[in-house]
Amino acid sequence: NAGVTQTPKFQVLKTGQSMTLQCAQDMNHNSMYWYRQDPGMGLRLIYYSASEGTTDKGEVPNGYNVSRLNKREFSLRLESAAPSQTSVYFCASELLGYTFGSGTRLTVV
Amino acid sequence: GQQVMQIPQYQHVQEGEDFTTYCNSSTTLSNIQWYKQRPGGHPVFLIQLVKSGEVKKQKRLTFQFGEAKKNSSLHITATQTTDVGTYFCAGPRQAGTALIFGKGTTLSVSS
């Protein structure tokens, strides 16, 4: 009964590199979300998926793409990482209230 | 655009003192949620309020939803060191199904 699992927990990328952040939930929730958290900025929505097969942009989608692979998995891809994407990334799923994963701490140098 | 604002941004208290954080929305909300994030951790859901004027208690924590459903507060009575962390309020976005979060109030407690 893991809840929401995110991988990796830490990552350092060079500018221009690409990577995919993985998220999986085992609670059979329809809705899944990706947020980024920066100091003093709170949690800002990148993309979300209200159900399997659908995705929508949030507040800060530029530079990111997402895939809702199936009901369990929702991945976030950075095609060409930039220093401005240095952040902590949280995936969440929802039934009543969000259940967050433990986060991915990404540094882009 | 839609905004959710929280004050204060930071609060330091002595253990045993009370603490309150306030949340204000630029729009009327159908519900408001509160989350707690411990240092280095991830946000954890605390509660959802739905009704105008609703008050809910969880042990030493009291949550209120304003009559106009545009503001909310979280009050902690007799803080303990275990209350340390950042408290976020969040409400539904006008567009779509996701939440918009306030920037949070970070509470520190000294014993």
Short mmCIF file of C-alpha atoms in Angstrom, two decimals:
data_model
loop_
_atom_site.label_atom_id
_atom_site.label_comp_id
_atom_site.label_asym_id
_atom_site.label_seq_id
_atom_site.Cartn_x
_atom_site.Cartn_y
_atom_site.Cartn_z
CA ASN A 1 0.00 0.00 0.00
CA ALA A 2 2.53 2.58 -1.23
CA GLY A 3 0.15 5.43 -2.21
CA VAL A 4 1.96 7.67 -4.72
CA THR A 5 5.47 6.69 -5.75
CA GLN A 6 7.83 9.08 -7.52
CA THR A 7 11.17 8.30 -9.09
CA PRO A 8 13.89 9.42 -8.98
CA LYS A 9 14.14 11.20 -5.62
CA PHE A 10 17.12 13.31 -6.67
CA GLN A 11 18.54 14.25 -10.07
CA VAL A 12 21.18 16.61 -11.43
CA LEU A 13 20.97 17.49 -15.11
CA LYS A 14 23.06 19.58 -17.39
CA THR A 15 21.36 22.33 -19.38
CA GLY A 16 19.85 20.84 -22.52
CA GLN A 17 19.57 17.29 -21.22
CA SER A 18 16.24 15.52 -21.13
CA MET A 19 14.65 13.33 -18.49
CA THR A 20 11.35 11.81 -17.45
CA LEU A 21 9.97 11.94 -13.93
CA GLN A 22 7.89 8.89 -13.12
CA CYS A 23 4.80 8.79 -10.94
CA ALA A 24 2.57 5.85 -10.08
CA GLN A 25 -0.39 5.50 -7.72
CA ASP A 26 -1.98 2.32 -6.44
CA MET A 27 -5.21 3.84 -5.09
CA ASN A 28 -7.26 3.59 -8.32
CA HIS A 29 -7.69 7.38 -8.45
CA ASN A 30 -8.85 8.98 -11.69
CA SER A 31 -7.15 12.37 -11.28
CA MET A 32 -3.41 12.93 -11.18
CA TYR A 33 -1.32 16.10 -11.03
CA TRP A 34 2.16 17.49 -11.38
CA TYR A 35 3.22 20.51 -9.29
CA ARG A 36 6.51 22.26 -8.84
CA GLN A 37 7.56 23.91 -5.59
CA ASP A 38 10.02 26.78 -5.45
CA PRO A 39 11.01 28.81 -2.37
CA GLY A 40 8.45 31.50 -1.65
CA MET A 41 6.27 30.44 -4.60
CA GLY A 42 4.17 27.71 -3.07
CA LEU A 43 2.95 24.87 -5.28
CA ARG A 44 2.30 25.68 -8.92
CA LEU A 45 0.40 23.37 -11.25
CA ILE A 46 2.29 22.16 -14.32
CA TYR A 47 -0.11 19.63 -15.88
CA TYR A 48 -2.96 17.48 -14.73
CA SER A 49 -4.95 14.50 -15.92
CA ALA A 50 -8.58 14.24 -14.89
CA SER A 51 -8.86 10.70 -16.19
CA GLU A 52 -6.96 8.11 -18.19
CA GLY A 53 -6.39 9.38 -21.71
CA THR A 54 -6.77 13.09 -20.93
CA THR A 55 -4.21 15.74 -19.99
CA ASP A 56 -4.48 19.51 -19.54
CA LYS A 57 -2.11 22.39 -18.99
CA GLY A 58 -1.82 24.11 -15.66
CA GLU A 59 -0.25 27.44 -14.65
CA VAL A 60 3.34 26.74 -15.75
CA PRO A 61 3.37 24.13 -18.57
CA ASN A 62 6.12 25.62 -20.76
CA GLY A 63 9.11 23.32 -21.16
CA TYR A 64 7.23 20.22 -20.00
CA ASN A 65 5.22 17.39 -21.52
CA VAL A 66 3.19 14.70 -19.83
CA SER A 67 1.87 11.23 -20.55
CA ARG A 68 -0.96 9.48 -18.78
CA LEU A 69 0.21 6.01 -19.66
CA ASN A 70 -2.65 4.23 -17.88
CA LYS A 71 -4.76 4.83 -14.82
CA ARG A 72 -1.81 4.24 -12.49
CA GLU A 73 0.97 6.18 -14.17
CA PHE A 74 1.47 9.85 -15.02
CA SER A 75 4.92 10.90 -16.21
CA LEU A 76 6.46 14.34 -16.65
CA ARG A 77 9.10 14.93 -19.31
CA LEU A 78 11.63 17.72 -19.62
CA GLU A 79 12.80 17.71 -23.26
CA SER A 80 15.61 20.27 -22.87
CA ALA A 81 16.27 21.14 -19.26
CA ALA A 82 16.97 24.75 -18.26
CA PRO A 83 18.29 26.16 -14.96
CA SER A 84 14.86 27.75 -14.40
CA GLN A 85 13.49 24.22 -14.05
CA THR A 86 15.52 23.60 -10.92
CA SER A 87 12.81 22.81 -8.42
CA VAL A 88 11.12 20.17 -6.32
CA TYR A 89 8.50 18.30 -8.33
CA PHE A 90 5.52 16.66 -6.68
CA CYS A 91 3.07 14.26 -8.22
CA ALA A 92 -0.33 13.83 -6.61
CA SER A 93 -3.50 11.84 -7.07
CA GLU A 94 -6.90 12.73 -5.72
CA LEU A 95 -9.98 11.22 -4.24
CA LEU A 96 -10.84 13.39 -1.23
CA GLY A 97 -7.85 15.65 -0.92
CA TYR A 98 -4.55 15.12 -2.66
CA THR A 99 -2.13 12.34 -1.82
CA PHE A 100 1.34 13.55 -2.75
CA GLY A 101 4.42 11.56 -3.61
CA SER A 102 7.65 12.20 -1.75
CA GLY A 103 8.95 14.47 -4.52
CA THR A 104 11.84 14.70 -6.98
CA ARG A 105 14.51 17.24 -6.21
CA LEU A 106 15.89 18.35 -9.59
CA THR A 107 18.89 20.58 -10.14
CA VAL A 108 19.76 21.83 -13.62
CA VAL A 109 23.30 23.19 -13.97
CA GLY B 1 -6.18 35.85 -12.54
CA GLN B 2 -7.40 33.70 -9.68
CA GLN B 3 -5.32 34.03 -6.52
CA VAL B 4 -5.15 32.42 -3.10
CA MET B 5 -3.21 34.44 -0.56
CA GLN B 6 -1.97 33.43 2.87
CA ILE B 7 -0.70 35.52 5.75
CA PRO B 8 1.62 35.60 7.50
CA GLN B 9 4.38 34.10 5.36
CA TYR B 10 6.38 33.16 8.48
CA GLN B 11 5.52 32.87 12.15
CA HIS B 12 7.73 31.98 15.07
CA VAL B 13 6.15 31.11 18.41
CA GLN B 14 7.21 29.78 21.77
CA GLU B 15 5.96 26.33 22.56
CA GLY B 16 2.55 26.61 24.21
CA GLU B 17 1.53 29.79 22.37
CA ASP B 18 -1.32 29.84 19.91
CA PHE B 19 -0.92 30.25 16.16
CA THR B 20 -3.25 31.36 13.38
CA THR B 21 -2.82 31.47 9.62
CA TYR B 22 -5.28 33.18 7.30
CA CYS B 23 -6.21 32.34 3.74
CA ASN B 24 -8.00 34.66 1.31
CA SER B 25 -9.26 33.86 -2.15
CA SER B 26 -9.93 36.30 -4.98
CA THR B 27 -12.94 34.17 -5.97
CA THR B 28 -15.70 32.30 -4.16
CA LEU B 29 -14.66 28.72 -3.51
CA SER B 30 -16.81 25.59 -3.50
CA ASN B 31 -14.49 24.14 -0.89
CA ILE B 32 -11.16 24.81 0.75
CA GLN B 33 -8.51 22.32 1.74
CA TRP B 34 -5.60 22.55 4.17
CA TYR B 35 -2.28 20.76 3.95
CA LYS B 36 0.78 20.49 6.17
CA GLN B 37 4.31 20.03 4.90
CA ARG B 38 7.06 19.13 7.34
CA PRO B 39 10.58 20.39 6.52
CA GLY B 40 12.03 18.27 3.73
CA GLY B 41 8.75 16.40 3.31
CA HIS B 42 5.73 16.45 1.07
CA PRO B 43 2.35 18.12 1.67
CA VAL B 44 -0.12 16.02 3.62
CA PHE B 45 -3.88 16.56 3.42
CA LEU B 46 -5.41 17.75 6.70
CA ILE B 47 -9.03 18.63 6.00
CA GLN B 48 -11.62 19.89 3.55
CA LEU B 49 -14.30 22.47 4.40
CA VAL B 50 -17.34 22.78 2.18
CA LYS B 51 -20.12 24.73 3.90
CA SER B 52 -20.33 28.47 4.44
CA GLY B 53 -19.33 29.28 8.04
CA GLU B 54 -18.16 25.72 8.69
CA VAL B 55 -15.91 25.07 11.68
CA LYS B 56 -14.06 21.78 12.15
CA LYS B 57 -11.68 20.67 14.87
CA GLN B 58 -8.90 18.14 14.88
CA LYS B 59 -7.48 17.94 18.40
CA ARG B 60 -5.67 21.29 18.86
CA LEU B 61 -6.35 22.47 15.29
CA THR B 62 -9.46 24.50 14.43
CA PHE B 63 -10.39 25.21 10.82
CA GLN B 64 -12.92 27.80 9.71
CA PHE B 65 -14.50 28.57 6.32
CA GLY B 66 -15.83 32.09 5.96
CA GLU B 67 -19.47 32.96 5.42
CA ALA B 68 -18.74 34.29 1.93
CA LYS B 69 -16.62 31.20 1.13
CA LYS B 70 -13.69 33.42 0.17
CA ASN B 71 -11.59 33.11 3.29
CA SER B 72 -10.48 30.52 5.79
CA SER B 73 -8.30 30.20 8.85
CA LEU B 74 -6.36 27.55 10.72
CA HIS B 75 -5.82 28.05 14.45
CA ILE B 76 -3.51 25.90 16.54
CA THR B 77 -3.94 26.02 20.29
CA ALA B 78 -0.91 25.55 22.53
CA THR B 79 1.62 24.80 19.82
CA GLN B 80 4.05 21.93 20.15
CA THR B 81 7.36 21.31 18.39
CA THR B 82 5.58 18.67 16.31
CA ASP B 83 3.50 21.48 14.72
CA VAL B 84 6.57 22.83 12.90
CA GLY B 85 6.13 23.01 9.12
CA THR B 86 4.42 24.92 6.35
CA TYR B 87 0.64 25.08 6.22
CA PHE B 88 -1.03 25.54 2.84
CA CYS B 89 -4.60 26.32 1.96
CA ALA B 90 -5.92 25.38 -1.49
CA GLY B 91 -9.12 25.79 -3.45
CA PRO B 92 -10.45 24.55 -6.78
CA ARG B 93 -9.20 26.36 -9.86
CA GLN B 94 -11.84 28.19 -11.88
CA ALA B 95 -10.67 26.29 -14.95
CA GLY B 96 -10.38 22.54 -14.66
CA THR B 97 -10.35 20.19 -11.72
CA ALA B 98 -7.02 20.96 -10.06
CA LEU B 99 -6.30 22.97 -6.92
CA ILE B 100 -4.68 26.38 -6.65
CA PHE B 101 -2.48 26.67 -3.57
CA GLY B 102 -1.60 29.61 -1.39
CA LYS B 103 2.11 30.22 -0.84
CA GLY B 104 1.90 28.85 2.66
CA THR B 105 2.67 29.95 6.21
CA THR B 106 5.83 28.51 7.72
CA LEU B 107 5.59 27.91 11.45
CA SER B 108 8.61 27.50 13.67
CA VAL B 109 8.31 26.64 17.35
CA SER B 110 10.96 27.02 20.01
CA SER B 111 10.84 25.09 23.26
#
